[in-house]
Every structure is written in structure tokens, then in C-alpha cells.
Amino acid sequence: MFFKAYKLKSNNTLKNSEKKHLAQRILNEFPAATDEKVKELVPVKSNSSCMKLILHSGETVGVYVVDSVPVMIETGDALVPTVCALWKVPDLLPTLIVHSPVLSKLAGGAPLYAPGVTLADPVTFPRFSRGSLIAAATVDNGAAGAVGHAAISSSDLLRTSMGVCMEPLHVYGDLLSKEPKFTKLERPKFDPPTYNDMADNITMDIAQLSIQQPIKEEWPSLVKEDIKQPEKPTPSPVLNAPRIIPDEISNVDCNEELDLDDTAITDTSQIEEDPIPTDMDELLKWCLLSFIKLEGKNIELPLKTNLLYKNHLIPLCPPDRTLDVKKSSYKKMGKFLEAMQKEGLLEVREIEKGVSALVAVSCAHPLLREHRAPARRAAARPAAAGPAPPLVRDLYCITANVTELFAPLRKGTALSAADVRSTLTEYVKTRGLNSTQQRGAVALDPLLAKITGQQEQETIKWEGLMTAVLNKMTPSTELQFSDGTVKIIKSKLEPIKMQVATRSGNKKVTLVSNLEAYGFNLLEMARVCQHGVAASCGVTRTPGAKCDQLMVQGDQTHFIAKLLIEKYGLPKKYLEGADKALNKKK
């Protein structure tokens, strides 16, 4: 269910009545639930919310979160407990015991097959029917690692040695358990499961698995046919031969390729890199191939396309070259990524309205086998640096209305206010437009009259002329980051906003918006604020907000204003209400 990227639709705090309704539903839908167990899952005094998620398949599900930990998943009219809920109440669902390597395969989206389950005496084996909810733990840890629907009943599972026995819905290690909005989830260490004696039944398990021949029939080999492998002794299928599922073939290929590349570099006296292309289209592709080669198996997805270009492709460009997608035939990053998607190098999808993101890369693509990436650079990921903001400068872009005034500069060129004034002064001086009758005024020629909307030969003050020209241009903002990269936003950058809101129980929280636009890392800022004010702090998104916000317990506007302005050097004009917050007593 959560094996592919999903989209957050809404996140609403639960009222007390809604928490009671959720607790009652748990009691009604799970026979093993008791009042004590439900209070363990949904305490009366808890911070609870419901996240509406749109899955990759288009289905909408709800995730109930209690104190930053997901406990229940709502699919249609039914509830599905998360692995976190089963850590608190282990006996809420019938639990199968699987071999340890199987759990990582389930996290990749594979179903659970009968050979992966350790069987026991039919008397002690858990009872469940086909289609019911069941959980799975491993032989070395009794904490649940997966939850799903039973594909066959328990009686059929005891009689068969092949086939699918569970379709997983939620697995520890999927995207939901890695959601940054939650407290970092770590699977606890419980005593090994006891529904069977592993020492007494290991022989029976090996005999029942019998997967040596079926593996050859069911799964395609990952080894090329023309490569002959030396014969090896048949390993124990339980301990030494975890199966490899087709969904993870690309990941295995990616790891093998990178390992082979590293080995080749070690064995070769010289590291040969691909010649750097001179054509901008080829340079873009070269940087993308280098990015996938170096960071393909470690990058956190989904990754917004603007961050891909700024934080990953530009730093990989050689120092003697300049990477600019506008100078390529694609003109826009979206068209370039669309072309690369057709070649099978990556997959791009719209995760929010108007926001595209990289959701998958193909590490096994043939182009990557031939590509030699440059040496790894420490500055390849500037976004992971501290929260220091970039240098901000107001600019104005040339539009069609003033193109003739700034010739030979083209439409879209960004200029500072000082550059605009200098150009305008030179234009007036060369044409002798200074008014002889009125000091500090300019006589309008046809071009200036058209820009200002007045009649020819009329006079206008210098400040009025300057204002009229700037009004005909597009306000823009230039961000210069500490690593030297420059980003121009074709709009006026909104200031950082601080808002004090009231939560349930008349508790105040401070919400800080638009930090990410100034290059701040929200998680890093949350850590700094938490230590600075000794209060809880996190990242949230209120209904109707366009982006994530920093939330700090209490009224902390004074601390945040002082932190941003005095420590990180943010100009006051980019922080809304800065003077009022600084003058406020702690």
C-alpha cells in the first residue's frame, strides 16, 4: 500500500469526540481488543490527528496518528493496525513467524509466500480465515514487522508448501514508516516468538519448504545465461537462500553495478572519466547520469525537480563549465526530464498541484554501465548543510513593454534597481531629454511616453519615471547560496511569517511559514529551536497551507526573530513583524 510514493491530501486534528469514536471502532472491529488495550493505543490525553493520503494507485486512505506515531490505517470502512500499534498490543492480530530475510523483501512490495513461513504443530498454529487481517514477525524478533490480508486460511497454509499466503498492506521499512512527520520509528526488540520450538521444528521447516526446484521455475535467474557459475553445495533454504523478488531486481542490479565499478577503479591504475560534453543538451544528460551513478541508491525519493537541478545537477557540473537549462534546446527542466523519462532513466510524477518530483531512477540502465562519473564532491548536496540562509537581492526582469529601452538585452533578463536607473540615465542623457524648463524632470519621447502612459513632450519627475519603468517590469528575487549557486525566482519573495495560534486546551503554538524558500532546513531549524527554548518543536502543515511550517510550543516569536536576524543574518524586511517581535519581552 505504501511501497510507492503517495500524496498528502489533508491533516486534521481529532476532537475528543472523534478520538472516542476511533476507540469504539477498534473495540468493535478487533475481537482481541479490550478497554485497556484501546487506551494504550489511543490515550484520552493525546495529540491525535487524521492524515488523508492519496496512494500511487489513486486510492484515498486515512492514517490515524497518535502522539506522532501512526496507529491505524482506514481503508474504506475498515481499520488496519500499523506495526507500531502491534508493538504496543502484540496480540491484536494472529501473527505468523517468518524467516528474517523475508521481511526486507516484503518491504519492497513482494507478497509473503508459504516457504517463508515457519510452521508448527497444528494445535498451536494461529487460526485465521482467508481475507482476514494477520501480522508477521521474524524468528529472531517477536515485534511485528508486517500487516496484511491472508490470501489463504490457516488450515490451507498448514497443508501447502507453495503459493502466496499474505498480501502485505503495511510493512516496517515502507514509505509510511519513513514519513518525516512522524517520530523516528525503530522496531523494538521483543523475545523470539514462541508458537513453535525452532530447535525442534527446524528439520520439519526445511522439509516443508522444498524450494530448491520451485525457485528455478517461479523466479527468473538474475545471472546472464552466457556466464557459467561454478557449482556450489546446496545451501540450507532457511538460513542461506532468501529468495530475490522481481520488484527488487533493479535495486540488486544497481548495487552490483556500483560494486563492479568500484572494483574496476581499484584494480585500474588510472581512473578514466567520460569526456565532458561541450553541447548544453549533452552536458545536462552527463550531469544527470553522474547523479544517478553516484547517488542513485542513496537518494531519498520523491525529490522535487527544482531541488534536483539546484542541489544535485549544478554541483556536478565541472568548474570550467556553466550548466544552464535555459541555454539548452529543452529550455525548461520539465521538458528535459520528460525526455529522460522516455529513455527509461527516471520517472517523474506530480506529487502536488503544480509540483513535480523525481519518484524513481533506473540504476540498471545500459547508459549507466558505460558512463564514468566524476569523483565525488563534498558540495554535491548543499541542502544537507545547516540552516544558513542565502543572500537575497531584489531584481526586476525585462518585459516586452520595456525591451526596446534595454536593448540589446533580451526579454527576461534580470536587473537590479541600480542597473535600471543607470540604463535609464544613459538613455535620457544620450538623447538630450533633460527638461530645460523644470529642474529634475525629463521630457518624454515616444518610447518613454508609451511606457509611462502620458503624452509626448510632457515632463515627468525622475522618481516618477523610475517608478513607471519598474512597474512595467516583473519583480524578481535572486538567492545566492553559500556554495556559490544562484537561483532567480520570477516573483517577489514573500517574507517569513510568524503566527501564534491556539490549540486544544488553550495552548499556544508559534507557526513559522516560508522558511524553505529562504534555504532553511526545517528539520535542522526544529532541532535548533527545541534546544534554544526547551520546548517541543516539529514540522507540520495546517489546513489550507501551501507548504510545511515550523511549529514551536508557546509564543516564541521573540526567540525566532532574534535567531533569524542576529544569528543567521536574515534582513529584517524579509521577516514579517520583526520589529514588534524583537521589542517584545521574553
PDB file of C-alpha atoms in Angstrom, residues 1-2 4-12 50-65 70 72-75 170 174-177 179 181-182 351:
ATOM      1  CA  MET A   1       0.000   0.000   0.000  1.00  0.00           C
ATOM      2  CA  PHE A   2       2.823   2.388   0.910  1.00  0.00           C
ATOM      3  CA  LYS A   4       5.337   3.730  -3.765  1.00  0.00           C
ATOM      4  CA  ALA A   5       5.189   7.492  -3.256  1.00  0.00           C
ATOM      5  CA  TYR A   6       1.923   8.917  -2.001  1.00  0.00           C
ATOM      6  CA  LYS A   7       0.495  12.453  -1.717  1.00  0.00           C
ATOM      7  CA  LEU A   8      -0.747  14.206   1.434  1.00  0.00           C
ATOM      8  CA  LYS A   9      -4.294  15.498   0.885  1.00  0.00           C
ATOM      9  CA  SER A  10      -5.093  16.870   4.359  1.00  0.00           C
ATOM     10  CA  ASN A  11      -4.064  16.600   8.003  1.00  0.00           C
ATOM     11  CA  ASN A  12      -6.736  17.402  10.623  1.00  0.00           C
ATOM     12  CA  CYS A  50      -6.021  12.022  10.814  1.00  0.00           C
ATOM     13  CA  MET A  51      -3.926  12.254   7.649  1.00  0.00           C
ATOM     14  CA  LYS A  52      -5.700  11.733   4.309  1.00  0.00           C
ATOM     15  CA  LEU A  53      -3.278  10.220   1.790  1.00  0.00           C
ATOM     16  CA  ILE A  54      -3.690   9.672  -1.955  1.00  0.00           C
ATOM     17  CA  LEU A  55      -1.814   6.490  -2.863  1.00  0.00           C
ATOM     18  CA  HIS A  56       0.052   5.812  -6.081  1.00  0.00           C
ATOM     19  CA  SER A  57      -2.959   3.794  -7.279  1.00  0.00           C
ATOM     20  CA  GLY A  58      -5.271   6.809  -6.775  1.00  0.00           C
ATOM     21  CA  GLU A  59      -6.995   5.314  -3.722  1.00  0.00           C
ATOM     22  CA  THR A  60      -7.538   7.590  -0.708  1.00  0.00           C
ATOM     23  CA  VAL A  61      -6.802   6.201   2.756  1.00  0.00           C
ATOM     24  CA  GLY A  62      -6.722   7.703   6.238  1.00  0.00           C
ATOM     25  CA  VAL A  63      -3.897   7.293   8.752  1.00  0.00           C
ATOM     26  CA  TYR A  64      -4.689   7.982  12.410  1.00  0.00           C
ATOM     27  CA  VAL A  65      -1.647   9.406  14.189  1.00  0.00           C
ATOM     28  CA  PRO A  70       0.739   6.074  13.245  1.00  0.00           C
ATOM     29  CA  MET A  72      -4.462   2.851  12.493  1.00  0.00           C
ATOM     30  CA  ILE A  73      -4.982   2.880   8.733  1.00  0.00           C
ATOM     31  CA  GLU A  74      -8.519   3.404   7.422  1.00  0.00           C
ATOM     32  CA  THR A  75      -9.226   1.668   4.122  1.00  0.00           C
ATOM     33  CA  HIS A 170       1.909  -2.082   5.665  1.00  0.00           C
ATOM     34  CA  ASP A 174       7.927   1.154   3.686  1.00  0.00           C
ATOM     35  CA  LEU A 175       7.393   4.864   2.943  1.00  0.00           C
ATOM     36  CA  LEU A 176       4.794   5.306   5.707  1.00  0.00           C
ATOM     37  CA  SER A 177       7.207   4.159   8.417  1.00  0.00           C
ATOM     38  CA  GLU A 179       7.448   9.551   6.923  1.00  0.00           C
ATOM     39  CA  LYS A 181       6.291  13.931  10.036  1.00  0.00           C
ATOM     40  CA  PHE A 182       6.351  11.004  12.480  1.00  0.00           C
ATOM     41  CA  ILE A 351       3.068  14.981  -6.192  1.00  0.00           C
TER      42      ILE A 351
END
